[in-house]
Amino acid sequence: MAAWDLSVSVEELGPDAPPLKISVTSDLHIGGVILKVVEKSQIKQDWSDHALWWEQKQQWLLKPSWTLDKCGIHADARLCLTPQHKPLRLLLPSGVTLRLRACFSSPVFRCVTGLCKLLNIRRPEELSLLWPVEEKKKKKDKDVEEELYDITRAPLPSSIIPKLANGMPAFFAETPETEAVYKMLAVSQPAPAPETIAKLYRSTNITEKAHINSRWLDSSRSLLQQGVKENDKLLLRFKYYTFHDISPQADAVRLTQLYEQARWAILLEEIECTEEEMMVFAALQYHIGKVSLTEQFVASCPAMDDLDSALQCLEVKMEGESSADDMLVSSMIYTQPKRLTLKGYKQYWFTFKDTTISYFKSKEESCKEPIQQMNLKGCEVAPDVSVAGQKFCIRLLIPGPEGMNEVYLRCEHEQQYSRWMAACRLASKGKTLADSSFSSEVQSIQSFLAMQKTTPSTNAAQTDESINTHSLVSPRYQKKYKPKQLTPRILEAYQNVAQLSLTDAIQKFLQIWQALPDFGLSYIVVRFKGCRKDEVLGIANNRLIRIDLSVGDVVKTWRYNTMRQWNVNWDIKQVAIEFDGNVNIAFSCVTADCKIVHEYIGGYIFMSTRSREQSNTLNEELFHKLTGGHEAL
Amino acid sequence: MNFSIGFTDLNASLHDLEDNDLDALMADLVADISATEEKFATERDTFKGSAPVAQIPSQPQSNFNLIASTDTSRPATSSNSIAAPPPPPTSKPSKEELEEQMKADKIKLALEKLKEAKVKKLVVKVEITDGSSKTLMVDERQTVRDVMDNLFEKTHCDCNVDWSVCETNPDLQTERAFEDHENLVEPLSTWTRDTENKVLFQEKKDKYEVFRNPQNFYMWKKDKKSLKDMKDKDKEQLLEENFCGASVIVPDLEGILYLKEDGKKSWRQRYFLLRASGLYYSPKGKTKASRDLVCLVQFDNVNVYYCKEYRIKYKAPTDHCFILKHPQIQKESQYIKYLCCDDVWSMTLWVTGIRIAKYGKQLYDNYKAAVRKAAGSATWANRTIQTSSNASTPSPTPKAKAANGHASHPAVETKGPGNQTSFPPPPPPSMEILPPQPPDPMLPPPLPAPSSTTKVNKFPPPPQFPQSSIPPPPTDDLPPPPPPPEDAEQPPDFLPPPPTSMTSYGGAALPPPPPEPLASLPPPPPAPQNFASAGGAPPPPPPPPPPPAPAPAAYQPTNSVRKVAPSPPQRTTPQLAAPSGGDFMSELMTAMQKKRSQP
């Protein structure tokens, strides 16, 4: 057989080096080609990760036993011997950028699986990669060096990654630096400065939201095939909003990153919520931020958990027993606003016992019958505080048969206020002063007061107790309220979450997020067959919805369980779906490739098969069957 | 403080109690004091026979001094009424003066104990649809589910899932069905003394309609005809999606409702939207976008009530109104939100939607429990009709059942937990002839010794009962009846008349708060129910009374369900320790005496 010259460039020789020419015959297999190239390059190193990339065809030659003939390679082919794993800058949901080695040769789906294995995120099928938004290059932005955490030295994800007892991949424990990196992955980031939020914020109409979904990478093709280059920046995000089998013990990183993604979605108004909901989210963020600083990320060791809970139990018990002061007494000003006219403030002597406030004319009369007793169980407690004005009022709405009695208690100073406020809050939930949570309640009220004192400095990130409340809400509310106005509102919401543990708080955040009406909808602008105007297709885990672009109203909903089949005509780029009852729809995609829509629908159907599956093994084949394009078939 | 609901005075309420209940009350009281037996025994040791002394060893005596010491200062007020208590039904024929005196002391003590008891009880008159009424005693730890189980037994009705305990308020013209997981005593305690509110027991189709036909609520925008014949599989999937995820999905209700303006007589149309976080409306001229919504009310502190005839009362546009208010508010108030819908169906939608937003998954759990109950009772009614007149299934909380003096029929009893199954199933020997029972003429109903330790705990037991999951070591070798020591965990243990029940309750005798950490305890509902509710498959024949081996396995499905049951009652501060107790006690005594002297 005639020998001919094949030119292969070798990355290790440098970009300017001319390609190596090796003499081959058409029946030489790929493995043999690599061997020849390596020999000729005269470089001694580990070549095991290298493979041949065929530039013109944009494809990898990954089957070593195939002959050149079988691959269709002739003398005009320009091949490149290059590592399959290359460094990539990966922007995580938390905003942290990691530099790590990713697989550039296998389909994105498998590449993500590898990345997740490396980062200890379970259920990698829920995540995928997408291109970052093209940043407008401004000169001043160039100065800002982005922080980068390099973990390229980690073993390749294809190999077995040994894990420590606490679930942390062993290599993270090798140096203090890498350990710090892992901690950063598993613990939520401090609240961003309001300016950061404002900078990232985009006025988000539904079309803008649809554009985000045009940036997803194709799961069935490799990174290199999709034009990703070494050291490029990609985002890792949760793509499918069905989070299977979350277990706080095993999912430290997964939960944290999910929380971060949800938090940013809220802060940037990628998902809309009401003002009340925003305040709860803000309160939870504040709480999570605070607890993250103190509560060490306890990794998952069941025995440790038991011990922890036992210790906690003991602590609670001891606190409950030792707490000597089960009664508060002090002099305060009392007023009961009647309609229109404000009844004058009057000084009384107050006692607080169990869940009941009693008041007397003076301290001396406190042994007699009180003027009035108020049981606070089930009441509403609201702060009315201005630190600057030295006004510390507690507003109580006490339910009675006739309605709610509105009562104001004016405390003299911060100290008194925080204790009485804490007592009122506990009492409203039916707890007494003896409850172990009393002191922490007092503390959290004090820290909130401290928040009001500090004037928000420009770049204040959450360092200790002090925090700018503007860091916790979206720019809309940053504009609407001053930090001082926000504080009491967040505090109000905070009282319901203040006692949650870190994981509980994160899960609560995720729960409220998932209960939002628009949760889990991915939008694509489409044009339905026979329609002249663009409309929006919303894709959720159980249904497709058709949305009027101008009004934003849901026009129609189709559920997957009534779906018979869906087809993609790749030539005219049209998706056609048939539902029960002979309902057929067809549309072409405007803002995204129809492969993305196809992948979303197939992906959600794949996700729904998981619950029935007992095993934890990922059925990659099924995923590709459901989401692959015409190449896959 | 009220001790009874639905009566003008307490005497009436006591008279209305059925014998069973009265017996139970009595048993309860005695259980209370029998714990103090020891003290009396020692006191009278000099001139009393050996009987009480014999009993001493059988009682753990810790903590007792404390109670005994408080007892020394007992008031003399009720002593004459106690002087001649009628013979308890099961007491021994021989009655001497001395014993009489002893008992009087005990009863007196019991009354005092009840007065200071941490567990609050109410005598409640429940009106039934047919115009009749039942009176029962409800203990503050009982959930509505427990109360309904009692009512099922008393009324012998079919136990379908629609049965509800409702409250009505004639002032506000409202009606609300209590949710099954709620405690009954707490809301009733906040009623005013002169209240005309009533407690009703009736079938309410709306109660669980959302679980039978979820599509009508979750796909309400669709044409109702097309939803009518939805497949069961699809319904199940809907429920799965909306109730079994990380967070419960609230139906996306939106539409125009009328809102009564604060303090005015006028009703104003507004566009309302329901969200998990509350009820919102969109102000005029604004979009429906989340950011523009105004929150009318959040659900943490309010309940939703159906209203009647508001067209007349408040000039509402239609009679299909509902209100949202704090449960304690009993009269018209500016703090009540009045809403009016165009038709009945939209009212049902909104009220159900609000309940889902407020209670979340709990509602679904309640429903599943109700279905199990209903399925179980149907099965039993078919199969055990000969053996049992009241063919209802054992209630989920044996304690609750005992509290009203109903012993379960042996044929129905299948709930011996695994560790108890070594007992010969239902040998119903009467208590008096049992070896361990000391010859104790003093105890009106036969009171097994260990249960008297109940009262030793001055505080009601905390929600966790670690002990109860441990197999009681001594019981294994003992002959059946003396109830296993786990009983000691429970506060006043009402003693059901037929002694067999004690044995069958065995380790399952838990305090009512049905929920939680007792995962290891097989919950009462018998196995067949699970099958019936799970797949609709024909239930297997009911297991003959406690078949030892299969039982634990069969229970497992219910275990998981039970874990998520209502949270334990929080009794950090036992509120309402029967403050105005004095006269109530004497009233109670006289009432009981009358009752006893009647037959």
CSV table of N, CA and C in Angstrom, one decimal, chain A residues 330-402:
chain,number,residue,atom,x,y,z
A,330,SER,N,-39.8,45.9,84.3
A,330,SER,CA,-39.3,47.2,84.1
A,330,SER,C,-40.4,48.2,83.9
A,331,SER,N,-40.0,49.5,83.9
A,331,SER,CA,-40.9,50.5,83.7
A,331,SER,C,-40.9,51.0,82.2
A,332,MET,N,-42.1,51.1,81.7
A,332,MET,CA,-42.2,51.4,80.3
A,332,MET,C,-43.4,52.3,80.0
A,333,ILE,N,-43.4,52.9,78.9
A,333,ILE,CA,-44.5,53.8,78.5
A,333,ILE,C,-45.4,53.0,77.7
A,334,TYR,N,-46.7,53.1,78.0
A,334,TYR,CA,-47.7,52.3,77.3
A,334,TYR,C,-48.7,53.2,76.6
A,335,THR,N,-49.1,52.7,75.5
A,335,THR,CA,-50.2,53.5,74.8
A,335,THR,C,-51.0,52.6,74.0
A,336,GLN,N,-52.3,52.9,73.9
A,336,GLN,CA,-53.2,52.1,73.2
A,336,GLN,C,-53.9,53.0,72.2
A,337,PRO,N,-53.4,53.1,71.0
A,337,PRO,CA,-54.0,54.1,70.1
A,337,PRO,C,-55.4,53.8,69.7
A,338,LYS,N,-56.2,54.7,70.0
A,338,LYS,CA,-57.6,54.6,69.6
A,338,LYS,C,-57.8,55.3,68.2
A,339,ARG,N,-58.8,55.0,67.6
A,339,ARG,CA,-59.0,55.6,66.3
A,339,ARG,C,-58.9,57.1,66.3
A,340,LEU,N,-58.1,57.6,65.3
A,340,LEU,CA,-58.0,59.0,65.1
A,340,LEU,C,-57.2,59.7,66.3
A,341,THR,N,-57.7,59.6,67.5
A,341,THR,CA,-57.0,60.3,68.6
A,341,THR,C,-56.0,59.3,69.2
A,342,LEU,N,-54.9,59.8,69.4
A,342,LEU,CA,-53.9,59.0,70.1
A,342,LEU,C,-54.0,59.3,71.6
A,343,LYS,N,-54.3,58.2,72.3
A,343,LYS,CA,-54.3,58.3,73.7
A,343,LYS,C,-52.9,58.6,74.2
A,344,GLY,N,-52.8,59.4,75.2
A,344,GLY,CA,-51.5,59.8,75.7
A,344,GLY,C,-50.7,58.7,76.2
A,345,TYR,N,-49.4,58.8,76.1
A,345,TYR,CA,-48.5,57.8,76.6
A,345,TYR,C,-48.5,57.9,78.2
A,346,LYS,N,-48.4,56.8,78.8
A,346,LYS,CA,-48.4,56.8,80.2
A,346,LYS,C,-47.4,55.8,80.7
A,347,GLN,N,-46.7,56.1,81.8
A,347,GLN,CA,-45.7,55.3,82.4
A,347,GLN,C,-46.3,54.3,83.3
A,348,TYR,N,-46.0,53.0,83.1
A,348,TYR,CA,-46.5,52.0,84.0
A,348,TYR,C,-45.3,51.1,84.4
A,349,TRP,N,-45.6,50.2,85.4
A,349,TRP,CA,-44.7,49.2,85.8
A,349,TRP,C,-45.1,47.9,85.1
A,350,PHE,N,-44.2,47.3,84.4
A,350,PHE,CA,-44.5,46.1,83.6
A,350,PHE,C,-43.8,44.9,84.2
A,351,THR,N,-44.5,43.8,84.2
A,351,THR,CA,-43.9,42.5,84.4
A,351,THR,C,-44.2,41.6,83.3
A,352,PHE,N,-43.3,40.7,83.0
A,352,PHE,CA,-43.4,39.7,81.9
A,352,PHE,C,-43.2,38.4,82.5
A,353,LYS,N,-44.2,37.6,82.6
A,353,LYS,CA,-44.0,36.2,83.1
A,353,LYS,C,-44.7,35.2,82.2
A,354,ASP,N,-44.0,34.1,82.0
A,354,ASP,CA,-44.5,33.1,81.0
A,354,ASP,C,-44.8,33.8,79.7
A,355,THR,N,-46.0,33.8,79.3
A,355,THR,CA,-46.3,34.5,78.0
A,355,THR,C,-47.2,35.7,78.3
A,356,THR,N,-47.2,36.2,79.5
A,356,THR,CA,-48.2,37.2,79.8
A,356,THR,C,-47.5,38.5,80.3
A,357,ILE,N,-47.9,39.6,79.8
A,357,ILE,CA,-47.5,40.9,80.3
A,357,ILE,C,-48.5,41.4,81.2
A,358,SER,N,-48.1,41.9,82.4
A,358,SER,CA,-49.1,42.5,83.3
A,358,SER,C,-48.5,43.9,83.6
A,359,TYR,N,-49.4,44.9,83.8
A,359,TYR,CA,-48.8,46.2,84.2
A,359,TYR,C,-49.6,46.8,85.4
A,360,PHE,N,-48.8,47.6,86.1
A,360,PHE,CA,-49.3,48.2,87.3
A,360,PHE,C,-49.0,49.6,87.3
A,361,LYS,N,-49.6,50.3,88.3
A,361,LYS,CA,-49.5,51.7,88.3
A,361,LYS,C,-48.0,52.1,88.6
A,362,SER,N,-47.5,51.4,89.6
A,362,SER,CA,-46.1,51.6,89.9
A,362,SER,C,-45.4,50.3,90.4
A,363,LYS,N,-44.2,50.4,90.7
A,363,LYS,CA,-43.5,49.2,91.1
A,363,LYS,C,-44.0,48.7,92.4
A,364,GLU,N,-44.4,49.7,93.3
A,364,GLU,CA,-44.8,49.4,94.6
A,364,GLU,C,-46.1,48.6,94.6
A,365,GLU,N,-46.9,48.8,93.5
A,365,GLU,CA,-48.2,48.2,93.5
A,365,GLU,C,-48.1,46.8,92.7
A,366,SER,N,-47.0,46.5,92.4
A,366,SER,CA,-46.8,45.3,91.5
A,366,SER,C,-47.2,44.0,92.3
A,367,CYS,N,-47.3,44.1,93.6
A,367,CYS,CA,-47.8,42.9,94.3
A,367,CYS,C,-49.3,42.7,94.3
A,368,LYS,N,-49.9,43.8,93.9
A,368,LYS,CA,-51.4,43.8,93.9
A,368,LYS,C,-51.9,43.3,92.5
A,369,GLU,N,-53.2,43.4,92.4
A,369,GLU,CA,-53.8,43.0,91.1
A,369,GLU,C,-53.3,44.0,90.0
A,370,PRO,N,-52.9,43.4,88.9
A,370,PRO,CA,-52.5,44.3,87.8
A,370,PRO,C,-53.7,45.1,87.2
A,371,ILE,N,-53.3,46.2,86.6
A,371,ILE,CA,-54.4,47.0,85.9
A,371,ILE,C,-54.9,46.1,84.8
A,372,GLN,N,-54.0,45.5,84.0
A,372,GLN,CA,-54.4,44.6,83.0
A,372,GLN,C,-53.4,43.6,82.7
A,373,GLN,N,-53.8,42.5,82.2
A,373,GLN,CA,-52.9,41.4,81.8
A,373,GLN,C,-53.1,41.1,80.3
A,374,MET,N,-52.0,40.8,79.7
A,374,MET,CA,-52.2,40.5,78.2
A,374,MET,C,-51.4,39.2,77.9
A,375,ASN,N,-52.1,38.3,77.5
A,375,ASN,CA,-51.5,37.0,77.1
A,375,ASN,C,-51.0,37.2,75.6
A,376,LEU,N,-49.8,37.0,75.4
A,376,LEU,CA,-49.3,37.3,74.1
A,376,LEU,C,-49.3,36.2,73.1
A,377,LYS,N,-49.7,35.0,73.6
A,377,LYS,CA,-49.7,33.9,72.7
A,377,LYS,C,-50.6,34.1,71.5
A,378,GLY,N,-50.0,33.9,70.3
A,378,GLY,CA,-50.7,34.1,69.1
A,378,GLY,C,-50.8,35.6,68.6
A,379,CYS,N,-50.1,36.5,69.3
A,379,CYS,CA,-50.2,37.8,68.9
A,379,CYS,C,-49.1,38.2,67.8
A,380,GLU,N,-49.3,39.3,67.2
A,380,GLU,CA,-48.3,39.8,66.2
A,380,GLU,C,-47.4,40.8,66.9
A,381,VAL,N,-46.1,40.7,66.6
A,381,VAL,CA,-45.2,41.6,67.2
A,381,VAL,C,-44.4,42.3,66.1
A,382,ALA,N,-44.4,43.6,66.2
A,382,ALA,CA,-43.7,44.4,65.2
A,382,ALA,C,-42.8,45.4,65.8
A,383,PRO,N,-41.6,45.6,65.3
A,383,PRO,CA,-40.8,46.7,65.9
A,383,PRO,C,-41.2,48.0,65.3
A,384,ASP,N,-41.0,49.0,66.1
A,384,ASP,CA,-41.2,50.4,65.6
A,384,ASP,C,-40.0,51.1,66.2
A,385,VAL,N,-38.9,51.1,65.5
A,385,VAL,CA,-37.6,51.5,66.0
A,385,VAL,C,-36.9,52.5,65.2
A,386,SER,N,-36.3,53.5,65.8
A,386,SER,CA,-35.4,54.4,65.1
A,386,SER,C,-34.2,54.6,66.0
A,387,VAL,N,-33.1,54.0,65.7
A,387,VAL,CA,-32.0,54.2,66.5
A,387,VAL,C,-31.5,55.6,66.6
A,388,ALA,N,-31.6,56.3,65.5
A,388,ALA,CA,-31.2,57.7,65.5
A,388,ALA,C,-32.0,58.5,66.4
A,389,GLY,N,-33.3,58.2,66.3
A,389,GLY,CA,-34.3,59.0,67.1
A,389,GLY,C,-34.4,58.5,68.5
A,390,GLN,N,-33.6,57.5,68.9
A,390,GLN,CA,-33.7,56.8,70.2
A,390,GLN,C,-35.1,56.4,70.5
A,391,LYS,N,-35.8,55.9,69.5
A,391,LYS,CA,-37.2,55.4,69.7
A,391,LYS,C,-37.2,53.9,69.7
A,392,PHE,N,-37.6,53.3,70.7
A,392,PHE,CA,-37.6,51.8,70.8
A,392,PHE,C,-39.0,51.4,71.1
A,393,CYS,N,-39.8,51.2,70.2
A,393,CYS,CA,-41.2,50.8,70.5
A,393,CYS,C,-41.5,49.4,70.0
A,394,ILE,N,-42.3,48.7,70.8
A,394,ILE,CA,-42.8,47.4,70.4
A,394,ILE,C,-44.3,47.5,70.1
A,395,ARG,N,-44.6,47.1,68.9
A,395,ARG,CA,-46.0,47.2,68.6
A,395,ARG,C,-46.6,45.8,68.7
A,396,LEU,N,-47.7,45.7,69.5
A,396,LEU,CA,-48.3,44.4,69.7
A,396,LEU,C,-49.7,44.4,69.2
A,397,LEU,N,-50.0,43.4,68.4
A,397,LEU,CA,-51.4,43.2,68.0
A,397,LEU,C,-51.9,42.0,68.7
A,398,ILE,N,-52.7,42.1,69.7
A,398,ILE,CA,-53.1,41.0,70.5
A,398,ILE,C,-54.5,40.6,70.2
A,399,PRO,N,-54.7,39.4,69.8
A,399,PRO,CA,-56.0,39.0,69.3
A,399,PRO,C,-56.9,38.8,70.5
A,400,GLY,N,-58.2,39.2,70.4
A,400,GLY,CA,-59.2,39.0,71.4
A,400,GLY,C,-60.5,38.7,70.7
A,401,PRO,N,-61.5,38.4,71.4
A,401,PRO,CA,-62.8,38.1,70.8
A,401,PRO,C,-63.3,39.2,69.9
A,402,GLU,N,-63.0,40.4,70.3
A,402,GLU,CA,-63.6,41.6,69.6
A,402,GLU,C,-62.7,42.0,68.5
